[in-house]
Short mmCIF file of N, CA and C in Angstrom, two decimals:
data_model
loop_
_atom_site.label_atom_id
_atom_site.label_comp_id
_atom_site.label_asym_id
_atom_site.label_seq_id
_atom_site.Cartn_x
_atom_site.Cartn_y
_atom_site.Cartn_z
N MET L 20 -3.02 22.92 3.42
CA MET L 20 -3.59 22.95 2.10
C MET L 20 -3.69 24.37 1.56
N GLU L 21 -3.09 25.34 2.27
CA GLU L 21 -3.18 26.72 1.81
C GLU L 21 -2.47 26.95 0.48
N GLU L 22 -1.51 26.09 0.12
CA GLU L 22 -0.80 26.21 -1.15
C GLU L 22 -1.46 25.40 -2.27
N THR L 23 -2.48 24.63 -1.93
CA THR L 23 -3.16 23.79 -2.90
C THR L 23 -4.28 24.57 -3.55
N PRO L 24 -4.41 24.49 -4.87
CA PRO L 24 -5.49 25.23 -5.55
C PRO L 24 -6.86 24.84 -5.00
N ALA L 25 -7.70 25.84 -4.80
CA ALA L 25 -9.04 25.63 -4.24
C ALA L 25 -9.86 24.69 -5.11
N ARG L 26 -9.65 24.71 -6.42
CA ARG L 26 -10.46 23.82 -7.27
C ARG L 26 -10.13 22.36 -7.00
N LEU L 27 -8.94 22.07 -6.46
CA LEU L 27 -8.61 20.70 -6.07
C LEU L 27 -9.24 20.36 -4.73
N THR L 28 -9.06 21.24 -3.75
CA THR L 28 -9.54 20.94 -2.40
C THR L 28 -11.07 20.92 -2.32
N ALA L 29 -11.75 21.37 -3.36
CA ALA L 29 -13.21 21.33 -3.41
C ALA L 29 -13.71 20.04 -4.07
N LYS L 30 -12.80 19.20 -4.54
CA LYS L 30 -13.19 17.97 -5.24
C LYS L 30 -13.07 16.76 -4.32
N PRO L 31 -14.17 16.07 -4.05
CA PRO L 31 -14.10 14.87 -3.20
C PRO L 31 -13.10 13.83 -3.73
N SER L 32 -12.99 13.69 -5.03
CA SER L 32 -12.05 12.70 -5.58
C SER L 32 -10.62 13.04 -5.20
N TRP L 33 -10.26 14.29 -5.23
CA TRP L 33 -8.90 14.69 -4.85
C TRP L 33 -8.69 14.47 -3.36
N LEU L 34 -9.68 14.88 -2.56
CA LEU L 34 -9.57 14.72 -1.11
C LEU L 34 -9.45 13.24 -0.72
N LEU L 35 -10.27 12.39 -1.33
CA LEU L 35 -10.20 10.95 -1.05
C LEU L 35 -8.85 10.37 -1.42
N THR L 36 -8.31 10.80 -2.55
CA THR L 36 -7.00 10.31 -2.98
C THR L 36 -5.92 10.71 -1.98
N GLN L 37 -5.93 11.95 -1.56
CA GLN L 37 -4.93 12.42 -0.60
C GLN L 37 -5.06 11.69 0.73
N LEU L 38 -6.30 11.50 1.17
CA LEU L 38 -6.54 10.81 2.43
C LEU L 38 -6.14 9.34 2.32
N ALA L 39 -6.40 8.73 1.16
CA ALA L 39 -6.03 7.32 0.95
C ALA L 39 -4.52 7.14 1.03
N VAL L 40 -3.78 8.05 0.47
CA VAL L 40 -2.31 7.98 0.54
C VAL L 40 -1.87 8.05 2.00
N HIS L 41 -2.45 8.96 2.74
CA HIS L 41 -2.10 9.11 4.16
C HIS L 41 -2.50 7.86 4.95
N ALA L 42 -3.71 7.34 4.70
CA ALA L 42 -4.19 6.14 5.40
C ALA L 42 -3.30 4.95 5.09
N HIS L 43 -2.90 4.80 3.85
CA HIS L 43 -2.02 3.68 3.47
C HIS L 43 -0.69 3.76 4.19
N ARG L 44 -0.13 4.96 4.27
CA ARG L 44 1.15 5.14 4.96
C ARG L 44 1.02 4.81 6.45
N LEU L 45 -0.05 5.29 7.08
CA LEU L 45 -0.27 5.00 8.50
C LEU L 45 -0.42 3.49 8.73
N ALA L 46 -1.21 2.83 7.89
CA ALA L 46 -1.44 1.39 8.05
C ALA L 46 -0.15 0.61 7.81
N SER L 47 0.58 0.98 6.77
CA SER L 47 1.84 0.28 6.47
C SER L 47 2.83 0.41 7.61
N ASP L 48 2.96 1.61 8.15
CA ASP L 48 3.87 1.83 9.27
C ASP L 48 3.42 1.03 10.49
N SER L 49 2.13 1.02 10.75
CA SER L 49 1.60 0.31 11.90
C SER L 49 1.78 -1.20 11.75
N PHE L 50 1.47 -1.74 10.58
CA PHE L 50 1.67 -3.17 10.35
C PHE L 50 3.15 -3.53 10.44
N GLY L 51 4.00 -2.66 9.95
CA GLY L 51 5.44 -2.90 10.05
C GLY L 51 5.89 -3.05 11.49
N GLY L 52 5.22 -2.33 12.39
CA GLY L 52 5.55 -2.41 13.81
C GLY L 52 5.25 -3.77 14.43
N VAL L 53 4.39 -4.55 13.78
CA VAL L 53 4.09 -5.90 14.28
C VAL L 53 4.58 -6.96 13.29
N GLY L 54 5.51 -6.56 12.41
CA GLY L 54 6.12 -7.51 11.48
C GLY L 54 5.18 -8.02 10.42
N ALA L 55 4.32 -7.16 9.92
CA ALA L 55 3.31 -7.60 8.97
C ALA L 55 3.13 -6.59 7.83
N ARG L 56 2.31 -7.00 6.88
CA ARG L 56 1.94 -6.14 5.75
C ARG L 56 0.42 -6.20 5.57
N GLY L 57 -0.10 -5.25 4.80
CA GLY L 57 -1.54 -5.19 4.57
C GLY L 57 -2.10 -6.47 3.95
N TYR L 58 -1.35 -7.06 3.02
CA TYR L 58 -1.81 -8.31 2.40
C TYR L 58 -1.95 -9.41 3.44
N HIS L 59 -1.08 -9.41 4.43
CA HIS L 59 -1.17 -10.41 5.50
C HIS L 59 -2.49 -10.24 6.26
N TYR L 60 -2.82 -9.00 6.54
CA TYR L 60 -4.06 -8.73 7.28
C TYR L 60 -5.27 -9.20 6.49
N ARG L 61 -5.30 -8.91 5.21
CA ARG L 61 -6.43 -9.33 4.38
C ARG L 61 -6.62 -10.84 4.43
N ILE L 62 -5.53 -11.57 4.28
CA ILE L 62 -5.61 -13.04 4.24
C ILE L 62 -6.00 -13.60 5.60
N LEU L 63 -5.35 -13.13 6.65
CA LEU L 63 -5.68 -13.63 7.99
C LEU L 63 -7.12 -13.31 8.35
N ALA L 64 -7.59 -12.11 8.02
CA ALA L 64 -8.96 -11.72 8.32
C ALA L 64 -9.96 -12.60 7.56
N ALA L 65 -9.67 -12.89 6.29
CA ALA L 65 -10.57 -13.74 5.50
C ALA L 65 -10.61 -15.15 6.06
N LEU L 66 -9.46 -15.68 6.43
CA LEU L 66 -9.43 -17.03 7.00
C LEU L 66 -10.17 -17.07 8.34
N ASP L 67 -10.01 -16.05 9.14
CA ASP L 67 -10.68 -15.99 10.43
C ASP L 67 -12.20 -15.91 10.26
N GLU L 68 -12.64 -15.11 9.32
CA GLU L 68 -14.08 -14.89 9.15
C GLU L 68 -14.77 -16.03 8.39
N PHE L 69 -14.11 -16.54 7.33
CA PHE L 69 -14.76 -17.51 6.45
C PHE L 69 -14.24 -18.93 6.60
N GLY L 70 -13.12 -19.10 7.30
CA GLY L 70 -12.56 -20.43 7.50
C GLY L 70 -11.61 -20.84 6.38
N VAL L 71 -11.27 -22.10 6.38
CA VAL L 71 -10.33 -22.69 5.43
C VAL L 71 -10.72 -22.31 4.01
N ALA L 72 -9.71 -22.00 3.18
CA ALA L 72 -9.99 -21.58 1.80
C ALA L 72 -8.84 -21.96 0.88
N SER L 73 -9.15 -22.05 -0.38
CA SER L 73 -8.10 -22.24 -1.38
C SER L 73 -7.42 -20.89 -1.62
N GLN L 74 -6.25 -20.94 -2.22
CA GLN L 74 -5.54 -19.70 -2.54
C GLN L 74 -6.38 -18.85 -3.50
N ALA L 75 -7.05 -19.50 -4.46
CA ALA L 75 -7.88 -18.75 -5.42
C ALA L 75 -9.04 -18.05 -4.70
N GLU L 76 -9.67 -18.76 -3.76
CA GLU L 76 -10.77 -18.15 -3.00
C GLU L 76 -10.26 -16.94 -2.21
N LEU L 77 -9.10 -17.09 -1.60
CA LEU L 77 -8.53 -15.97 -0.84
C LEU L 77 -8.27 -14.77 -1.75
N GLY L 78 -7.76 -15.03 -2.93
CA GLY L 78 -7.51 -13.94 -3.87
C GLY L 78 -8.79 -13.19 -4.20
N ARG L 79 -9.87 -13.93 -4.44
CA ARG L 79 -11.15 -13.29 -4.77
C ARG L 79 -11.70 -12.53 -3.56
N ARG L 80 -11.68 -13.17 -2.40
CA ARG L 80 -12.23 -12.52 -1.20
C ARG L 80 -11.45 -11.29 -0.79
N CYS L 81 -10.15 -11.33 -1.01
CA CYS L 81 -9.28 -10.24 -0.55
C CYS L 81 -8.97 -9.24 -1.65
N ASN L 82 -9.52 -9.46 -2.85
CA ASN L 82 -9.27 -8.58 -3.99
C ASN L 82 -7.77 -8.43 -4.25
N MET L 83 -7.10 -9.59 -4.36
CA MET L 83 -5.65 -9.63 -4.55
C MET L 83 -5.31 -10.42 -5.81
N ASP L 84 -4.25 -10.02 -6.46
CA ASP L 84 -3.72 -10.74 -7.61
C ASP L 84 -3.16 -12.08 -7.15
N ARG L 85 -3.26 -13.09 -8.01
CA ARG L 85 -2.81 -14.45 -7.67
C ARG L 85 -1.35 -14.47 -7.17
N SER L 86 -0.46 -13.75 -7.84
CA SER L 86 0.95 -13.78 -7.44
C SER L 86 1.15 -13.13 -6.07
N ASP L 87 0.36 -12.10 -5.75
CA ASP L 87 0.44 -11.47 -4.44
C ASP L 87 -0.08 -12.40 -3.35
N VAL L 88 -1.13 -13.17 -3.66
CA VAL L 88 -1.67 -14.14 -2.71
C VAL L 88 -0.61 -15.18 -2.39
N VAL L 89 0.02 -15.72 -3.42
CA VAL L 89 1.04 -16.76 -3.22
C VAL L 89 2.19 -16.22 -2.38
N ALA L 90 2.67 -15.03 -2.71
CA ALA L 90 3.79 -14.45 -1.97
C ALA L 90 3.41 -14.21 -0.50
N ALA L 91 2.21 -13.67 -0.26
CA ALA L 91 1.79 -13.39 1.11
C ALA L 91 1.59 -14.69 1.89
N ILE L 92 1.01 -15.69 1.26
CA ILE L 92 0.82 -16.98 1.96
C ILE L 92 2.16 -17.63 2.25
N ASN L 93 3.12 -17.51 1.34
CA ASN L 93 4.47 -18.03 1.60
C ASN L 93 5.04 -17.38 2.85
N GLU L 94 4.92 -16.06 2.94
CA GLU L 94 5.45 -15.34 4.11
C GLU L 94 4.73 -15.74 5.39
N LEU L 95 3.41 -15.84 5.31
CA LEU L 95 2.63 -16.22 6.49
C LEU L 95 2.94 -17.65 6.92
N ALA L 96 3.12 -18.54 5.96
CA ALA L 96 3.44 -19.95 6.28
C ALA L 96 4.82 -20.05 6.93
N GLU L 97 5.79 -19.27 6.42
CA GLU L 97 7.14 -19.28 6.99
C GLU L 97 7.13 -18.86 8.46
N GLN L 98 6.20 -17.97 8.80
CA GLN L 98 6.11 -17.47 10.18
C GLN L 98 5.18 -18.33 11.04
N GLY L 99 4.57 -19.34 10.45
CA GLY L 99 3.69 -20.23 11.19
C GLY L 99 2.29 -19.70 11.42
N PHE L 100 1.89 -18.67 10.66
CA PHE L 100 0.58 -18.06 10.84
C PHE L 100 -0.52 -18.77 10.04
N VAL L 101 -0.12 -19.48 8.99
CA VAL L 101 -1.07 -20.29 8.21
C VAL L 101 -0.39 -21.60 7.86
N GLU L 102 -1.23 -22.59 7.56
CA GLU L 102 -0.73 -23.86 7.04
C GLU L 102 -1.33 -24.04 5.65
N ARG L 103 -0.50 -24.50 4.74
CA ARG L 103 -0.94 -24.74 3.37
C ARG L 103 -0.78 -26.23 3.10
N THR L 104 -1.86 -26.87 2.68
CA THR L 104 -1.83 -28.30 2.40
C THR L 104 -2.53 -28.56 1.07
N PRO L 105 -2.17 -29.63 0.39
CA PRO L 105 -2.87 -29.97 -0.85
C PRO L 105 -4.34 -30.29 -0.57
N ASP L 106 -5.20 -29.86 -1.46
CA ASP L 106 -6.63 -30.16 -1.36
C ASP L 106 -6.82 -31.65 -1.65
N PRO L 107 -7.42 -32.41 -0.73
CA PRO L 107 -7.60 -33.85 -0.97
C PRO L 107 -8.50 -34.16 -2.17
N ASP L 108 -9.37 -33.20 -2.54
CA ASP L 108 -10.27 -33.41 -3.68
C ASP L 108 -9.66 -32.97 -5.01
N ASP L 109 -8.64 -32.13 -4.94
CA ASP L 109 -8.01 -31.63 -6.17
C ASP L 109 -6.56 -31.27 -5.84
N ARG L 110 -5.66 -32.15 -6.14
CA ARG L 110 -4.24 -31.99 -5.78
C ARG L 110 -3.58 -30.76 -6.43
N ARG L 111 -4.25 -30.17 -7.41
CA ARG L 111 -3.68 -28.97 -8.05
C ARG L 111 -3.91 -27.73 -7.19
N ARG L 112 -4.81 -27.84 -6.24
CA ARG L 112 -5.14 -26.71 -5.37
C ARG L 112 -4.52 -26.87 -4.00
N ASN L 113 -4.24 -25.75 -3.38
CA ASN L 113 -3.79 -25.74 -1.99
C ASN L 113 -4.90 -25.18 -1.11
N ILE L 114 -5.02 -25.76 0.07
CA ILE L 114 -5.97 -25.28 1.07
C ILE L 114 -5.16 -24.56 2.15
N VAL L 115 -5.64 -23.41 2.54
CA VAL L 115 -4.94 -22.59 3.54
C VAL L 115 -5.78 -22.53 4.82
N THR L 116 -5.11 -22.76 5.94
CA THR L 116 -5.76 -22.79 7.25
C THR L 116 -5.07 -21.81 8.18
N LEU L 117 -5.84 -21.08 8.96
CA LEU L 117 -5.30 -20.18 9.97
C LEU L 117 -4.85 -21.00 11.19
N THR L 118 -3.65 -20.71 11.69
CA THR L 118 -3.14 -21.40 12.88
C THR L 118 -3.43 -20.56 14.12
N LYS L 119 -3.19 -21.15 15.29
CA LYS L 119 -3.35 -20.40 16.55
C LYS L 119 -2.41 -19.19 16.57
N ALA L 120 -1.18 -19.40 16.08
CA ALA L 120 -0.23 -18.27 16.00
C ALA L 120 -0.77 -17.19 15.06
N GLY L 121 -1.42 -17.61 13.99
CA GLY L 121 -2.03 -16.67 13.05
C GLY L 121 -3.16 -15.89 13.69
N GLU L 122 -3.95 -16.56 14.53
CA GLU L 122 -5.02 -15.87 15.26
C GLU L 122 -4.43 -14.79 16.18
N ARG L 123 -3.34 -15.13 16.85
CA ARG L 123 -2.68 -14.15 17.74
C ARG L 123 -2.13 -12.98 16.92
N GLN L 124 -1.52 -13.27 15.77
CA GLN L 124 -0.99 -12.21 14.91
C GLN L 124 -2.13 -11.32 14.40
N LEU L 125 -3.24 -11.92 14.04
CA LEU L 125 -4.40 -11.14 13.58
C LEU L 125 -4.88 -10.20 14.68
N ARG L 126 -4.92 -10.66 15.91
CA ARG L 126 -5.33 -9.79 17.03
C ARG L 126 -4.34 -8.63 17.19
N ARG L 127 -3.04 -8.91 17.06
CA ARG L 127 -2.03 -7.83 17.12
C ARG L 127 -2.27 -6.82 16.01
N MET L 128 -2.54 -7.34 14.83
CA MET L 128 -2.77 -6.46 13.68
C MET L 128 -4.07 -5.66 13.85
N ASP L 129 -5.10 -6.29 14.42
CA ASP L 129 -6.35 -5.57 14.70
C ASP L 129 -6.09 -4.38 15.62
N ARG L 130 -5.33 -4.62 16.68
CA ARG L 130 -5.03 -3.54 17.63
C ARG L 130 -4.24 -2.42 16.94
N ALA L 131 -3.28 -2.80 16.12
CA ALA L 131 -2.49 -1.81 15.39
C ALA L 131 -3.37 -1.00 14.45
N LEU L 132 -4.27 -1.69 13.74
CA LEU L 132 -5.14 -1.00 12.79
C LEU L 132 -6.19 -0.15 13.48
N ASP L 133 -6.63 -0.57 14.67
CA ASP L 133 -7.56 0.27 15.44
C ASP L 133 -6.90 1.61 15.79
N LYS L 134 -5.63 1.56 16.15
CA LYS L 134 -4.90 2.81 16.45
C LYS L 134 -4.80 3.70 15.21
N VAL L 135 -4.62 3.07 14.05
CA VAL L 135 -4.56 3.83 12.79
C VAL L 135 -5.89 4.55 12.56
N GLN L 136 -7.01 3.84 12.80
CA GLN L 136 -8.31 4.47 12.60
C GLN L 136 -8.46 5.68 13.52
N ASP L 137 -8.01 5.53 14.76
CA ASP L 137 -8.09 6.65 15.70
C ASP L 137 -7.25 7.82 15.24
N ASP L 138 -6.07 7.53 14.72
CA ASP L 138 -5.19 8.59 14.22
C ASP L 138 -5.79 9.25 12.98
N LEU L 139 -6.23 8.42 12.05
CA LEU L 139 -6.77 8.93 10.78
C LEU L 139 -8.02 9.77 10.99
N LEU L 140 -8.90 9.31 11.85
CA LEU L 140 -10.19 9.98 12.04
C LEU L 140 -10.23 10.83 13.31
N GLY L 141 -9.06 11.07 13.89
CA GLY L 141 -8.95 11.79 15.15
C GLY L 141 -9.75 13.08 15.27
N PRO L 142 -9.77 13.91 14.24
CA PRO L 142 -10.50 15.18 14.38
C PRO L 142 -12.02 15.03 14.41
N LEU L 143 -12.53 13.84 14.04
CA LEU L 143 -13.98 13.66 13.96
C LEU L 143 -14.56 13.07 15.24
N PRO L 144 -15.71 13.59 15.68
CA PRO L 144 -16.39 12.96 16.82
C PRO L 144 -16.91 11.57 16.41
N ALA L 145 -17.21 10.74 17.40
CA ALA L 145 -17.60 9.35 17.15
C ALA L 145 -18.76 9.24 16.16
N GLU L 146 -19.77 10.06 16.30
CA GLU L 146 -20.93 9.99 15.40
C GLU L 146 -20.52 10.29 13.96
N ASP L 147 -19.66 11.29 13.77
CA ASP L 147 -19.20 11.62 12.42
C ASP L 147 -18.34 10.49 11.84
N ARG L 148 -17.56 9.83 12.69
CA ARG L 148 -16.75 8.70 12.22
C ARG L 148 -17.65 7.60 11.67
N GLN L 149 -18.72 7.30 12.41
CA GLN L 149 -19.65 6.27 11.96
C GLN L 149 -20.34 6.67 10.66
N THR L 150 -20.74 7.93 10.56
CA THR L 150 -21.39 8.43 9.34
C THR L 150 -20.42 8.38 8.17
N PHE L 151 -19.20 8.84 8.38
CA PHE L 151 -18.18 8.84 7.33
C PHE L 151 -17.91 7.42 6.84
N THR L 152 -17.76 6.49 7.75
CA THR L 152 -17.50 5.09 7.39
C THR L 152 -18.69 4.51 6.63
N ARG L 153 -19.90 4.80 7.07
CA ARG L 153 -21.09 4.31 6.38
C ARG L 153 -21.17 4.88 4.96
N LEU L 154 -20.89 6.15 4.80
CA LEU L 154 -20.93 6.77 3.48
C LEU L 154 -19.85 6.21 2.55
N LEU L 155 -18.65 6.00 3.09
CA LEU L 155 -17.59 5.40 2.28
C LEU L 155 -17.99 4.00 1.82
N ALA L 156 -18.55 3.21 2.73
CA ALA L 156 -18.99 1.85 2.39
C ALA L 156 -20.08 1.89 1.33
N GLN L 157 -20.98 2.84 1.43
CA GLN L 157 -22.06 2.98 0.45
C GLN L 157 -21.50 3.33 -0.93
N LEU L 158 -20.57 4.25 -0.98
CA LEU L 158 -19.94 4.62 -2.25
C LEU L 158 -19.18 3.45 -2.86
N LEU L 159 -18.41 2.75 -2.04
CA LEU L 159 -17.64 1.63 -2.53
C LEU L 159 -18.57 0.54 -3.08
N ALA L 160 -19.62 0.23 -2.34
CA ALA L 160 -20.58 -0.80 -2.79
C ALA L 160 -21.19 -0.41 -4.14
N HIS L 161 -21.54 0.83 -4.28
CA HIS L 161 -22.11 1.31 -5.54
C HIS L 161 -21.15 1.11 -6.71
N HIS L 162 -19.89 1.46 -6.51
CA HIS L 162 -18.92 1.39 -7.60
C HIS L 162 -18.43 -0.03 -7.85
N GLN L 163 -18.51 -0.90 -6.86
CA GLN L 163 -18.13 -2.29 -7.06
C GLN L 163 -19.21 -3.05 -7.84
N ARG L 164 -20.44 -2.58 -7.76
CA ARG L 164 -21.51 -3.23 -8.52
C ARG L 164 -21.33 -3.02 -10.01
N GLY L 165 -20.62 -1.97 -10.35
CA GLY L 165 -20.27 -1.83 -11.75
C GLY L 165 -20.88 -0.71 -12.47
#
């Protein structure tokens, strides 16, 4: 950062943006190593944590656009990681279920993402990592409230 203007490197917004770009690249590369994408992780994690859901519910929970949800679910269904069936109460909706293969893929992705966290936060001791994560979550929660 010696070539970067000091007025930029002193701004948390600039630092967060630069770090976010690096984190995204690390995560994308890591997910690619297990044949996945970030959207896949979001959907599998939501299904694992909250159970069966409609595509619309997954979009809201994962903060994804409807077309991205459909595309990601198509990819996951083709690989056998989720099953999509018509909702018996409303045939216009699809219900998405995590499969056993999807659970295994989620565990692979968890391991890959854990390595990314270690790489990304490598210079920080464990206590600082926890503090940094807590502060980021606090900031995000504040700004998501509106």
